[in-house]
Short mmCIF file of C-alpha atoms in Angstrom, two decimals:
data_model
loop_
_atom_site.label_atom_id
_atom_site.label_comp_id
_atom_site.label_asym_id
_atom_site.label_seq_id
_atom_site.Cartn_x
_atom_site.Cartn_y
_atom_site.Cartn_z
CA UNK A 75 -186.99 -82.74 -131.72
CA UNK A 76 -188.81 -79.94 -133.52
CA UNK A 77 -193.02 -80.86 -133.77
CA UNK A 78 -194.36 -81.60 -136.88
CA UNK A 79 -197.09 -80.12 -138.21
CA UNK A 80 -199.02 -82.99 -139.63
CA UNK A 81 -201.70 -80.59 -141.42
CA UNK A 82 -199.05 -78.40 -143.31
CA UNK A 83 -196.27 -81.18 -143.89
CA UNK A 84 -195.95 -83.65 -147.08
CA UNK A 85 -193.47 -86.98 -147.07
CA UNK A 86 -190.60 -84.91 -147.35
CA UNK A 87 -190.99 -82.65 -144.87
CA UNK A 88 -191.49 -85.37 -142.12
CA UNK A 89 -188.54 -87.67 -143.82
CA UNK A 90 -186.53 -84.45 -142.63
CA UNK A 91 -186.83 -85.86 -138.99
CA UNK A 92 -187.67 -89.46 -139.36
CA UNK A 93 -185.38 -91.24 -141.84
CA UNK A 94 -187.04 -94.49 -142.18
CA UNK A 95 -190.72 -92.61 -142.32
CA UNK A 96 -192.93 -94.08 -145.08
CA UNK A 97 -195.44 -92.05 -146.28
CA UNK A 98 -197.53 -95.05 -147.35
CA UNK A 99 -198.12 -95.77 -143.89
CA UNK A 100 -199.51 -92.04 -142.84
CA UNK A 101 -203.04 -92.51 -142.07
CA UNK A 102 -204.79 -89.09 -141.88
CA UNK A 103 -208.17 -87.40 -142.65
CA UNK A 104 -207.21 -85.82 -146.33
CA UNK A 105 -205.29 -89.10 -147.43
CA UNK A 106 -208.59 -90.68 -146.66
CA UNK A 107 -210.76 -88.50 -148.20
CA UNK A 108 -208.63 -88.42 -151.38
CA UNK A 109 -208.51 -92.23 -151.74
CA UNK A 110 -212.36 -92.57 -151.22
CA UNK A 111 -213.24 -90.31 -153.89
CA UNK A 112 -211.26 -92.30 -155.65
CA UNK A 113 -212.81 -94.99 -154.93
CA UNK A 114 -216.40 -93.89 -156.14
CA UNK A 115 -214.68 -92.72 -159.15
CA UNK A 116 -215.71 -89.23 -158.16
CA UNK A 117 -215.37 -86.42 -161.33
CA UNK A 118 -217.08 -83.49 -160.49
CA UNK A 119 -215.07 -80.49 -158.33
CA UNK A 120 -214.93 -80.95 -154.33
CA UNK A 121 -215.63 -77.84 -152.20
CA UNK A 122 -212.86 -78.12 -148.85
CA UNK A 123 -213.69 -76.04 -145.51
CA UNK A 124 -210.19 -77.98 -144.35
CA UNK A 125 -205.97 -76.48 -143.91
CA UNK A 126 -204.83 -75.95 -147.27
CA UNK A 127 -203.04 -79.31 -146.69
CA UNK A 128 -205.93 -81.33 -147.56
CA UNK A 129 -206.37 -79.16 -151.00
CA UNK A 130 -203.31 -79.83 -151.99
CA UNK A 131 -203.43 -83.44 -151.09
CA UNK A 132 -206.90 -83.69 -153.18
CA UNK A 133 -205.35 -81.63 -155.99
CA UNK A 134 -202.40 -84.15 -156.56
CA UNK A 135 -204.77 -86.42 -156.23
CA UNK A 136 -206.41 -85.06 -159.78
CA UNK A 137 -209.38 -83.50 -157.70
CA UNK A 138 -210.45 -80.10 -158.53
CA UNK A 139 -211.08 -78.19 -155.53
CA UNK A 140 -212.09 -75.12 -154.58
CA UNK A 141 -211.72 -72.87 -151.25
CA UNK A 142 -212.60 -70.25 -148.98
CA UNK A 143 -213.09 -67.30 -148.88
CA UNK A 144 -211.52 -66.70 -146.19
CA UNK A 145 -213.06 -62.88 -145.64
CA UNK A 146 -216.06 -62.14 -144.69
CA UNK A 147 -218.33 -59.69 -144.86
CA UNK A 148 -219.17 -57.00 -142.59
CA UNK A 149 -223.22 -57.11 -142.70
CA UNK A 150 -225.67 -60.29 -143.03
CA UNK A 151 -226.61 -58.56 -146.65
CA UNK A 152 -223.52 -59.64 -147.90
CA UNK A 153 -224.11 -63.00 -146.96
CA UNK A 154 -226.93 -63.35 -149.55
CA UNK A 155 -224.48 -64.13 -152.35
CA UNK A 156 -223.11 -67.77 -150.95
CA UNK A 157 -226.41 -68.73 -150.60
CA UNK A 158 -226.15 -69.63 -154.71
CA UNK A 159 -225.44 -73.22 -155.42
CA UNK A 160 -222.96 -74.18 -157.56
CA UNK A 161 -224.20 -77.43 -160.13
CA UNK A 162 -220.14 -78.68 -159.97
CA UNK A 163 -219.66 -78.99 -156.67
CA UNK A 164 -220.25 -82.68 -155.94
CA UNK A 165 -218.53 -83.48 -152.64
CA UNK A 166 -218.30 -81.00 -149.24
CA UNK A 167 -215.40 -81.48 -147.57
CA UNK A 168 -215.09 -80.14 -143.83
CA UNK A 169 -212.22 -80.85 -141.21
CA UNK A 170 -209.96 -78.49 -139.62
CA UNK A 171 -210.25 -75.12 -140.95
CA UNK A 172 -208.50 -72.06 -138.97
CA UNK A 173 -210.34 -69.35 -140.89
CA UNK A 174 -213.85 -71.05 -140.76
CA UNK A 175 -216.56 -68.14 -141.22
CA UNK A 176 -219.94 -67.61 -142.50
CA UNK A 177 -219.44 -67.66 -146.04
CA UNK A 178 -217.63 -71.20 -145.74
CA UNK A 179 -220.60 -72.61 -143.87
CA UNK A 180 -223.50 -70.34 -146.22
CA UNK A 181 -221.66 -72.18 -149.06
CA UNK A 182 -221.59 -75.42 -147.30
CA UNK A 183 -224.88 -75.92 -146.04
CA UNK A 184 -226.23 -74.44 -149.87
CA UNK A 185 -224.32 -77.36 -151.76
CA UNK A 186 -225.42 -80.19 -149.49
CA UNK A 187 -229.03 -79.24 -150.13
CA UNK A 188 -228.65 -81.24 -153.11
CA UNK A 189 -228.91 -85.43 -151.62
CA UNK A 190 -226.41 -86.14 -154.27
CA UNK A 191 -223.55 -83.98 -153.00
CA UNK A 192 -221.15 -86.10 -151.08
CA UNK A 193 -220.62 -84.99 -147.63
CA UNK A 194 -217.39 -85.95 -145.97
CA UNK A 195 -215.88 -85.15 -142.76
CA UNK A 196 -211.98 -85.05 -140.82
CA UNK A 197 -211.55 -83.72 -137.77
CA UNK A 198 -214.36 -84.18 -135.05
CA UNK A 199 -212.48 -82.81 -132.23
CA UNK A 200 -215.37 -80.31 -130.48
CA UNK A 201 -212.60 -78.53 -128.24
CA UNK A 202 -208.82 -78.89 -128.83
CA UNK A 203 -206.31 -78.05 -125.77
CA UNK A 204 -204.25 -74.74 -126.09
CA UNK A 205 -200.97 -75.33 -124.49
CA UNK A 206 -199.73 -72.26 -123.98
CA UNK A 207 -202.65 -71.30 -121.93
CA UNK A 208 -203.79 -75.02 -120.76
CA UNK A 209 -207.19 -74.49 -121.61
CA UNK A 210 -209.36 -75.33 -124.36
CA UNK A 211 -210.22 -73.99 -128.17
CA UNK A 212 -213.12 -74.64 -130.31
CA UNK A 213 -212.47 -77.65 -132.49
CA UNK A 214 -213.72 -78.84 -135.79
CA UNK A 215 -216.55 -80.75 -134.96
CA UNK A 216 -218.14 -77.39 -133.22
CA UNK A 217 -218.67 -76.31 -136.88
CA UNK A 218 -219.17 -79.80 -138.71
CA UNK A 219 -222.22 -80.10 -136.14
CA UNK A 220 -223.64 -76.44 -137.75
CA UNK A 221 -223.38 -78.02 -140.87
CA UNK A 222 -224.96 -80.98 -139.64
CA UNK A 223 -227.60 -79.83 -138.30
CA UNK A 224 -228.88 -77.16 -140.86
CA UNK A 225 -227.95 -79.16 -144.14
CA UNK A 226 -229.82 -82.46 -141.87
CA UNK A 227 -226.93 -84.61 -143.69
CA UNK A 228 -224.75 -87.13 -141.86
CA UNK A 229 -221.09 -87.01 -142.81
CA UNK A 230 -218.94 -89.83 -143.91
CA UNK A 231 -216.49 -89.80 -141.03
CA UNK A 232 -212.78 -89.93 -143.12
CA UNK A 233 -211.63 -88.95 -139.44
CA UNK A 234 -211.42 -90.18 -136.08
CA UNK A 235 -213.54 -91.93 -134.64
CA UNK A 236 -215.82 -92.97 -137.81
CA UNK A 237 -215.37 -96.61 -138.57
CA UNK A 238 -215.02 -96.07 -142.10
CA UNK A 239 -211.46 -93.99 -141.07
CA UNK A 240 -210.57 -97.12 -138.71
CA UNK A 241 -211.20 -99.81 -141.85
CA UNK A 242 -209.45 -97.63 -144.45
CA UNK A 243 -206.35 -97.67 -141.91
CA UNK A 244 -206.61 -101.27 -141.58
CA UNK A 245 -206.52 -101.31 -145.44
CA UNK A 246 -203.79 -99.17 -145.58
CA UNK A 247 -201.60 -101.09 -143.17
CA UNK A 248 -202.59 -104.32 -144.74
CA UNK A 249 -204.04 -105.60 -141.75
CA UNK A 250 -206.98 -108.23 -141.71
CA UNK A 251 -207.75 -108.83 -138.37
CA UNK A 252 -209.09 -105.71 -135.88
CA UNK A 253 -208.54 -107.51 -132.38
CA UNK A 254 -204.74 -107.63 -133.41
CA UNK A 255 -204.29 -104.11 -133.22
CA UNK A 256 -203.34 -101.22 -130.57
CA UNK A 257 -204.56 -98.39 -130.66
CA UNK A 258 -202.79 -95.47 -128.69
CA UNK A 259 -204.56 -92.24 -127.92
CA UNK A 260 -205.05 -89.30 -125.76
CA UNK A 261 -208.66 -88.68 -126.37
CA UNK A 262 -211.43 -90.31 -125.15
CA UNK A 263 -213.87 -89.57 -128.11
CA UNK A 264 -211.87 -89.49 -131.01
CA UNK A 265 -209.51 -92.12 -129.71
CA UNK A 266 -210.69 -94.63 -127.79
CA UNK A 267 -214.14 -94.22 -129.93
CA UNK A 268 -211.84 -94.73 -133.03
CA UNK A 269 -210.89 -98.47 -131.00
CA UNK A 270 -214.22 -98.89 -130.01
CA UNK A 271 -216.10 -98.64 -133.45
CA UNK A 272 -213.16 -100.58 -135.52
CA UNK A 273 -212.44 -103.12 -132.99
CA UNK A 274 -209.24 -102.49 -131.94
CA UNK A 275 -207.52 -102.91 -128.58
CA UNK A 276 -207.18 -98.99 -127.13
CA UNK A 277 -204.32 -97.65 -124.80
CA UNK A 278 -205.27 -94.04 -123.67
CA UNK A 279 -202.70 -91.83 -122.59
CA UNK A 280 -203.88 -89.68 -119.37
CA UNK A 281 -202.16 -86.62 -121.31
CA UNK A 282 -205.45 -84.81 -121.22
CA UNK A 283 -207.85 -86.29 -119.51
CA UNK A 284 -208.17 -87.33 -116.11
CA UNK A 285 -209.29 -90.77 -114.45
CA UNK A 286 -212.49 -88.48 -113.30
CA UNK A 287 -213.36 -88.02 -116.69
CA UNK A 288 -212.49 -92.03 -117.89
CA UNK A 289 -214.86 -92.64 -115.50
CA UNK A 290 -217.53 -90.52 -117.25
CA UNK A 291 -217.38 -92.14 -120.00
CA UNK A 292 -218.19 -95.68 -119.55
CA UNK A 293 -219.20 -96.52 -123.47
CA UNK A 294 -216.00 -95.30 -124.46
CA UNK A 295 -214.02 -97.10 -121.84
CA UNK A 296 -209.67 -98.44 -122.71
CA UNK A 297 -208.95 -101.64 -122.68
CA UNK A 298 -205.91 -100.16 -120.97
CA UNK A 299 -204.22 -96.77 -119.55
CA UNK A 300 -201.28 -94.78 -118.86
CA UNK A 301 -199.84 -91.64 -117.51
CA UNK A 302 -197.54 -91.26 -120.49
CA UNK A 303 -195.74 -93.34 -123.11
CA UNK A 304 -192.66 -93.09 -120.90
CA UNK A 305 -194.24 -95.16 -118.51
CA UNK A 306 -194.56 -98.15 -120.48
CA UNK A 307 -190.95 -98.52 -121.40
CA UNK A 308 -190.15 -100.63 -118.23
CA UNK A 309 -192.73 -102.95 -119.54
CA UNK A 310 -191.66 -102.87 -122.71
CA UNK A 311 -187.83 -103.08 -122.43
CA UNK A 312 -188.92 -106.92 -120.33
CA UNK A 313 -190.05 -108.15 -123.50
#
């Protein structure tokens, strides 16, 4: 089965390879971010460091959003110009962004200077495996921490593992009670600290992590483990 790409793909490019996919039941970062602005009646125009997924999502949405750019320049003078805020930009918007730069986090950083600008974040993933080469890429959250620390703002985490992500899902899936829920994952921070923070029940998959590092992290420990989904079916096919 071919991968999907869940930060370029819409409903019907995934209803291409699952039939009885509902897209009301797809829980990610821009779907989240989308439905909270909506849910503080938000009007002004958003400013996205994110895959062009999540401005199209917030466009359809009715958000106006802006982007990039995606070239920068080739001395720090040419910086000085994103340094200007913009009075319509009322929400910063950061999660996975391939062609993060200095302009994007200049322009960033300038906008959330003002307390009133709303400050969300996705994708908190500091390091991201690279499978062709089995080692690891800089993530997200390497650059949402930049912000961070030189706006001093704390994001709204519309991403794992901010609880505010977990409850919206909850919403979403119509379910009331936390302890009732699984929560399958192959990361310990984003994953299991997703569980953790909402109150779920966590199952971590050892796909990229190794009992060594479970170990490390004590606070963020699964209620249960597994080498791989596959293993589970014997349990699973008893029931």
């Amino acid at each position: 089965m071919k991968p999907i790409n869940l930060m370029k793909a819409d409903a019907a490019c995934v209803k291409q390879f699952l039939d009885s996919f509902d897209h009301e039941n797809l829980t990610i970062p821009s779907i989240a971010i989308a439905e909270y602005l909506k849910s503080v009646d938000f009007k002004k125009t958003v400013y996205s460091v994110a895959c062009p997924q999540t401005a199209v999502t917030l466009r359809s949405n009715g958000f106006k959003c802006i982007e990039g750019p995606d070239q920068a320049p080739d001395h720090y003078s040419g910086l000085y110009q994103y340094l200007e805020d913009d009075e319509e930009i009322g929400a910063v918007v950061f999660d996975s962004d391939f062609k993060v730069n200095m302009p994007k986090l200049y322009k960033a950083i300038t906008h959330l200077k003002r307390p009133e600008v709303i400050f969300l974040s996705g994708a908190t993933d500091k390091y991201i495996p690279l499978p062709t080469t089995g080692g690891l890429g800089l993530g997200a959250g390497i650059f949402t921490d930049i912000v961070i620390a030189e706006s001093k703002r704390e994001p709204i985490q519309l991403g794992k593992p901010g609880r505010v992500f977990g409850e919206f899902a909850m919403k979403r899936a119509n379910v009331s009670n936390a302890g009732r829920v699984l929560f399958i994952g192959d990361m310990i921070e984003q994953d299991i600290g997703l569980g953790k923070a909402t109150g779920f029940k966590t199952l971590l998959i050892m796909t990229h992590c190794s009992e060594e590092q479970m170990m490390k992290n004590q606070k963020l420990w699964p209620d249960y483990y597994a080498d791989s989904l596959g293993s589970l079916l014997d349990v699973l096919n008893k029931y």
